[in-house]
Amino acid sequence: MVYDDKLFVEARVQQSTLAKGRYTDHEIDVIVNFGNIDYVNPINDVHLSIYQGHRWDNTITNLTPSFVERKRLVYDFEEESSFGAGNEYRFFDCKSVRFYTERVQEIIKDTVDIVLLYPDVPWGNQAYSFIQDIEGYYVPNILERDDARIEADYVWVNFCLQQNPFLDKGDLYLFGALTDWYLKDEAKLNYDERMGCYETSLLLKQGYYNYTYLFVPENTQLASQEAVDGDFYQTSQDYYILFTYMIMITVTIVF
C-alpha cells in the first residue's frame, strides 16, 4: 500500500470546561494542519464529525472551525463538541465451562451450555471506579483447547440487571462488540417482575467480553449510558474523527 500524508489531525480529549458538565462530560478539541494543501473555503469545503466509541446515535457532525489560521483549522468549542463521558465497560469471562471464572455464578450443562452471570447493579449512583476494560471489544478464547478461533464453543450467556423499572418509557439494550455495535432486538432486555430485574440471553462464543447497558427513551434514537451507569469525566473512551475535504477539480476536454 502506498500513501502520502497530505494533512494532519490533532485531537485532545479533556474534562469539560463548562460548569454544568465539569464532572460528567468530555470535551473534544481538534486542530487540522493542511501542510502544503491549499483550501479555498474553510466553511463550505471541509466537514468534521466526531464519533464516541462505535456509536452512531450521538455523533456530532458538521462542525465548522472556531478559528481559521494560516494552514490550520482550529475546532475549540465547549458545548458543541462535548459528549456525556459514560462509564467503563463491564466484563465477564466464559473461557471455560468446567470452571467458574470471574463473574460466572452458575453453569448449566445442556446441548448448548448455559452461563449465568452474577446480577449487575447500576453504577450511576456509585462513585467512579477505574476498570481496565478493552473498550467494548471481546477476545475469543477457551482454556481447554489450543486454537480458540476454531475450537471455542458457543454458549448461552444470561444477563441480569437489578434495576427498578425505568420511569421513562423506552428500551434497554446490551451494547458492545458482542452485539456488533448495534442495538439489536435480540440484545434488548425485558423486565422480569418476579426476579426484579431486566434480563436477556445471547448466544456467544467462549472468551473474554466487554459490554455495557444503553437505554433508549421512547420516540427517540438517542441512547443513554448515563441512565444505568452514569457519566464520569474520568472514564476512558475511544473517539473517532472523520474529516472530509472537498476538492474541486476542473476538467477541460478539447475536441
Short mmCIF file of C-alpha atoms in Angstrom, two decimals:
data_model
loop_
_atom_site.label_atom_id
_atom_site.label_comp_id
_atom_site.label_asym_id
_atom_site.label_seq_id
_atom_site.Cartn_x
_atom_site.Cartn_y
_atom_site.Cartn_z
CA MET A 1 0.00 0.00 0.00
CA VAL A 2 1.30 3.42 -0.99
CA TYR A 3 0.00 6.54 0.69
CA ASP A 4 1.02 10.14 1.11
CA ASP A 5 0.22 12.17 4.20
CA LYS A 6 -1.35 15.38 2.98
CA LEU A 7 -2.77 16.80 6.18
CA PHE A 8 -2.53 16.08 9.87
CA VAL A 9 -5.24 15.96 12.51
CA GLU A 10 -4.50 16.50 16.19
CA ALA A 11 -7.12 15.87 18.86
CA ARG A 12 -7.36 16.23 22.61
CA VAL A 13 -9.92 14.75 24.99
CA GLN A 14 -10.33 16.73 28.18
CA GLN A 15 -12.69 17.32 31.05
CA SER A 16 -15.48 19.69 30.04
CA THR A 17 -14.75 23.35 30.69
CA LEU A 18 -18.46 24.07 31.22
CA ALA A 19 -19.62 24.18 34.83
CA LYS A 20 -22.68 22.02 34.14
CA GLY A 21 -20.61 19.22 32.58
CA ARG A 22 -17.38 19.54 34.50
CA TYR A 23 -17.72 16.19 36.25
CA THR A 24 -19.76 14.34 33.62
CA ASP A 25 -18.61 15.32 30.12
CA HIS A 26 -15.68 15.05 27.74
CA GLU A 27 -14.74 17.95 25.50
CA ILE A 28 -13.01 17.14 22.20
CA ASP A 29 -10.71 19.79 20.68
CA VAL A 30 -9.30 19.30 17.18
CA ILE A 31 -6.63 21.01 15.07
CA VAL A 32 -6.30 20.24 11.34
CA ASN A 33 -2.95 21.16 9.77
CA PHE A 34 -3.15 21.44 5.98
CA GLY A 35 0.60 21.39 5.32
CA ASN A 36 1.12 22.16 1.63
CA ILE A 37 -2.53 21.79 0.67
CA ASP A 38 -4.43 24.92 -0.28
CA TYR A 39 -8.03 25.20 0.80
CA VAL A 40 -10.49 27.68 -0.64
CA ASN A 41 -13.42 27.92 1.75
CA PRO A 42 -12.94 26.50 5.25
CA ILE A 43 -16.66 26.75 5.91
CA ASN A 44 -18.03 25.00 2.83
CA ASP A 45 -15.12 22.80 1.72
CA VAL A 46 -14.47 20.90 4.95
CA HIS A 47 -16.62 18.82 7.27
CA LEU A 48 -15.70 17.41 10.67
CA SER A 49 -17.57 14.71 12.59
CA ILE A 50 -16.73 13.11 15.94
CA TYR A 51 -17.83 9.63 16.99
CA GLN A 52 -17.78 8.27 20.53
CA GLY A 53 -16.68 4.65 20.53
CA HIS A 54 -18.61 2.76 17.87
CA ARG A 55 -21.86 4.57 18.45
CA TRP A 56 -23.66 6.37 15.66
CA ASP A 57 -26.67 7.70 17.55
CA ASN A 58 -24.82 10.51 19.35
CA THR A 59 -22.41 11.54 16.59
CA ILE A 60 -21.51 15.23 16.44
CA THR A 61 -21.50 16.30 12.79
CA ASN A 62 -20.83 19.28 10.55
CA LEU A 63 -18.66 21.20 12.97
CA THR A 64 -17.23 24.39 11.50
CA PRO A 65 -13.87 25.79 12.64
CA SER A 66 -13.90 28.16 15.57
CA PHE A 67 -10.65 29.72 14.33
CA VAL A 68 -9.11 29.80 10.86
CA GLU A 69 -5.36 30.31 10.89
CA ARG A 70 -2.81 30.09 8.10
CA LYS A 71 -2.77 26.41 7.10
CA ARG A 72 -4.62 25.43 10.27
CA LEU A 73 -8.23 24.97 11.23
CA VAL A 74 -8.93 25.03 14.95
CA TYR A 75 -12.03 23.39 16.44
CA ASP A 76 -12.02 24.59 20.04
CA PHE A 77 -15.52 24.55 21.47
CA GLU A 78 -17.17 23.99 24.81
CA GLU A 79 -20.67 22.62 24.41
CA GLU A 80 -20.70 21.94 20.65
CA SER A 81 -18.05 19.21 20.83
CA SER A 82 -18.93 17.68 24.21
CA PHE A 83 -20.16 14.17 24.97
CA GLY A 84 -21.51 12.59 28.11
CA ALA A 85 -18.42 10.67 29.22
CA GLY A 86 -20.26 7.46 30.15
CA ASN A 87 -18.62 4.83 32.33
CA GLU A 88 -16.17 1.98 31.88
CA TYR A 89 -17.33 -1.23 30.22
CA ARG A 90 -18.39 -4.19 32.32
CA PHE A 91 -16.81 -7.57 31.67
CA PHE A 92 -17.26 -11.31 32.01
CA ASP A 93 -15.11 -14.34 31.32
CA CYS A 94 -16.57 -17.52 29.82
CA LYS A 95 -13.36 -19.13 28.60
CA SER A 96 -14.26 -22.35 30.44
CA VAL A 97 -17.47 -24.30 31.07
CA ARG A 98 -15.68 -26.58 33.53
CA PHE A 99 -14.65 -23.90 36.00
CA TYR A 100 -16.47 -20.87 37.34
CA THR A 101 -14.43 -17.99 36.03
CA GLU A 102 -14.81 -14.41 37.23
CA ARG A 103 -18.41 -13.10 37.27
CA VAL A 104 -19.90 -16.51 36.44
CA GLN A 105 -22.49 -17.56 39.02
CA GLU A 106 -23.57 -20.89 37.54
CA ILE A 107 -23.02 -23.13 34.52
CA ILE A 108 -25.88 -25.34 33.38
CA LYS A 109 -24.77 -28.29 31.24
CA ASP A 110 -27.00 -28.78 28.22
CA THR A 111 -26.83 -29.37 24.48
CA VAL A 112 -25.61 -25.79 24.42
CA ASP A 113 -24.23 -24.89 27.85
CA ILE A 114 -25.84 -22.00 29.72
CA VAL A 115 -23.68 -19.49 31.60
CA LEU A 116 -25.49 -17.48 34.28
CA LEU A 117 -23.67 -14.28 35.21
CA TYR A 118 -23.92 -12.68 38.62
CA PRO A 119 -26.60 -9.97 38.57
CA ASP A 120 -25.38 -6.49 37.69
CA VAL A 121 -26.33 -3.39 39.65
CA PRO A 122 -26.47 0.19 38.31
CA TRP A 123 -23.24 2.15 38.69
CA GLY A 124 -24.76 5.59 38.22
CA ASN A 125 -25.39 6.12 41.93
CA GLN A 126 -21.89 4.96 42.91
CA ALA A 127 -18.58 6.79 42.88
CA TYR A 128 -16.46 6.30 39.76
CA SER A 129 -14.20 3.25 39.90
CA PHE A 130 -11.49 2.58 37.34
CA ILE A 131 -11.72 -0.71 35.43
CA GLN A 132 -9.10 -1.79 32.91
CA ASP A 133 -11.51 -2.58 30.10
CA ILE A 134 -10.86 -3.36 26.43
CA GLU A 135 -13.11 -0.57 25.15
CA GLY A 136 -16.11 -2.77 24.44
CA TYR A 137 -14.37 -5.48 22.44
CA TYR A 138 -14.14 -9.23 23.07
CA VAL A 139 -11.42 -11.86 22.71
CA PRO A 140 -12.49 -15.42 21.77
CA ASN A 141 -10.68 -17.92 23.99
CA ILE A 142 -11.04 -21.37 25.53
CA LEU A 143 -8.90 -22.68 28.37
CA GLU A 144 -9.08 -26.35 27.44
CA ARG A 145 -8.05 -26.03 23.77
CA ASP A 146 -5.15 -24.66 21.76
CA ASP A 147 -6.87 -22.72 18.96
CA ALA A 148 -9.76 -20.60 20.21
CA ARG A 149 -10.66 -19.44 16.70
CA ILE A 150 -11.89 -22.89 15.67
CA GLU A 151 -12.20 -24.82 18.94
CA ALA A 152 -14.10 -22.43 21.21
CA ASP A 153 -17.72 -23.50 21.70
CA TYR A 154 -20.85 -21.38 21.71
CA VAL A 155 -22.72 -20.89 24.98
CA TRP A 156 -25.85 -19.11 26.07
CA VAL A 157 -24.92 -16.23 28.38
CA ASN A 158 -27.64 -14.91 30.68
CA PHE A 159 -27.51 -11.23 31.72
CA CYS A 160 -29.45 -9.74 34.61
CA LEU A 161 -29.55 -6.08 35.69
CA GLN A 162 -31.09 -5.48 39.11
CA GLN A 163 -32.89 -2.25 38.38
CA ASN A 164 -36.36 -0.95 39.12
CA PRO A 165 -38.49 -0.31 36.02
CA PHE A 166 -37.48 2.93 34.34
CA LEU A 167 -39.86 5.80 34.99
CA ASP A 168 -39.49 6.91 31.39
CA LYS A 169 -40.81 4.61 28.70
CA GLY A 170 -38.15 3.09 26.50
CA ASP A 171 -35.98 0.05 25.83
CA LEU A 172 -32.82 -1.25 27.48
CA TYR A 173 -30.11 -2.91 25.40
CA LEU A 174 -26.81 -4.68 25.79
CA PHE A 175 -24.15 -2.97 23.69
CA GLY A 176 -20.60 -3.62 22.58
CA ALA A 177 -18.70 -5.73 20.07
CA LEU A 178 -20.78 -8.68 21.29
CA THR A 179 -23.77 -7.03 19.54
CA ASP A 180 -21.67 -5.89 16.56
CA TRP A 181 -22.01 -2.33 17.91
CA TYR A 182 -25.74 -2.28 17.10
CA LEU A 183 -28.84 -2.02 19.26
CA LYS A 184 -30.19 -5.41 18.24
CA ASP A 185 -33.62 -6.76 19.06
CA GLU A 186 -32.08 -9.94 20.48
CA ALA A 187 -29.95 -7.79 22.81
CA LYS A 188 -32.97 -5.99 24.28
CA LEU A 189 -33.60 -6.76 27.94
CA ASN A 190 -37.09 -7.39 29.28
CA TYR A 191 -38.20 -6.68 32.82
CA ASP A 192 -39.00 -9.73 34.95
CA GLU A 193 -41.25 -8.64 37.81
CA ARG A 194 -40.74 -11.88 39.71
CA MET A 195 -36.95 -11.55 39.61
CA GLY A 196 -36.99 -7.76 39.91
CA CYS A 197 -34.51 -7.31 37.09
CA TYR A 198 -34.03 -6.75 33.39
CA GLU A 199 -32.69 -9.84 31.65
CA THR A 200 -31.83 -11.42 28.33
CA SER A 201 -29.59 -14.15 26.91
CA LEU A 202 -27.17 -14.09 23.98
CA LEU A 203 -25.53 -16.96 22.12
CA LEU A 204 -21.82 -16.15 22.25
CA LYS A 205 -18.52 -17.81 21.50
CA GLN A 206 -16.40 -18.60 24.55
CA GLY A 207 -13.99 -15.86 25.52
CA TYR A 208 -13.49 -12.62 27.42
CA TYR A 209 -16.10 -9.93 26.83
CA ASN A 210 -16.82 -6.28 27.49
CA TYR A 211 -20.35 -4.88 27.44
CA THR A 212 -22.47 -2.03 28.68
CA TYR A 213 -26.14 -1.09 29.01
CA LEU A 214 -27.80 1.59 26.86
CA PHE A 215 -31.28 2.95 27.48
CA VAL A 216 -33.24 4.36 24.53
CA PRO A 217 -36.21 6.53 25.57
CA GLU A 218 -39.42 6.10 23.64
CA ASN A 219 -39.76 8.13 20.42
CA THR A 220 -36.03 8.88 20.24
CA GLN A 221 -32.98 7.29 18.64
CA LEU A 222 -30.51 8.71 21.14
CA ALA A 223 -29.24 6.08 23.56
CA SER A 224 -28.03 6.83 27.08
CA GLN A 225 -25.38 5.04 29.10
CA GLU A 226 -25.96 7.57 31.87
CA ALA A 227 -29.41 6.10 32.64
CA VAL A 228 -27.81 2.99 34.17
CA ASP A 229 -24.13 3.66 34.78
CA GLY A 230 -23.83 7.44 34.94
CA ASP A 231 -21.45 9.87 33.25
CA PHE A 232 -17.98 10.35 34.78
CA TYR A 233 -15.29 12.54 33.25
CA GLN A 234 -12.58 10.10 34.39
CA THR A 235 -13.89 7.43 32.00
CA SER A 236 -11.59 6.20 29.25
CA GLN A 237 -13.34 6.43 25.87
CA ASP A 238 -12.34 5.90 22.26
CA TYR A 239 -13.18 8.78 19.94
CA TYR A 240 -13.03 8.74 16.15
CA ILE A 241 -12.70 11.82 13.98
CA LEU A 242 -13.86 11.94 10.37
CA PHE A 243 -12.52 14.92 8.46
CA THR A 244 -13.71 15.42 4.88
CA TYR A 245 -12.07 17.88 2.49
CA MET A 246 -14.00 18.59 -0.72
CA ILE A 247 -11.57 19.18 -3.58
CA MET A 248 -12.84 20.96 -6.66
CA ILE A 249 -11.43 19.51 -9.88
CA THR A 250 -11.83 21.26 -13.20
CA VAL A 251 -11.59 19.08 -16.29
CA THR A 252 -11.11 20.62 -19.73
CA ILE A 253 -11.99 18.49 -22.75
CA VAL A 254 -10.63 19.52 -26.15
CA PHE A 255 -12.37 18.24 -29.29
#
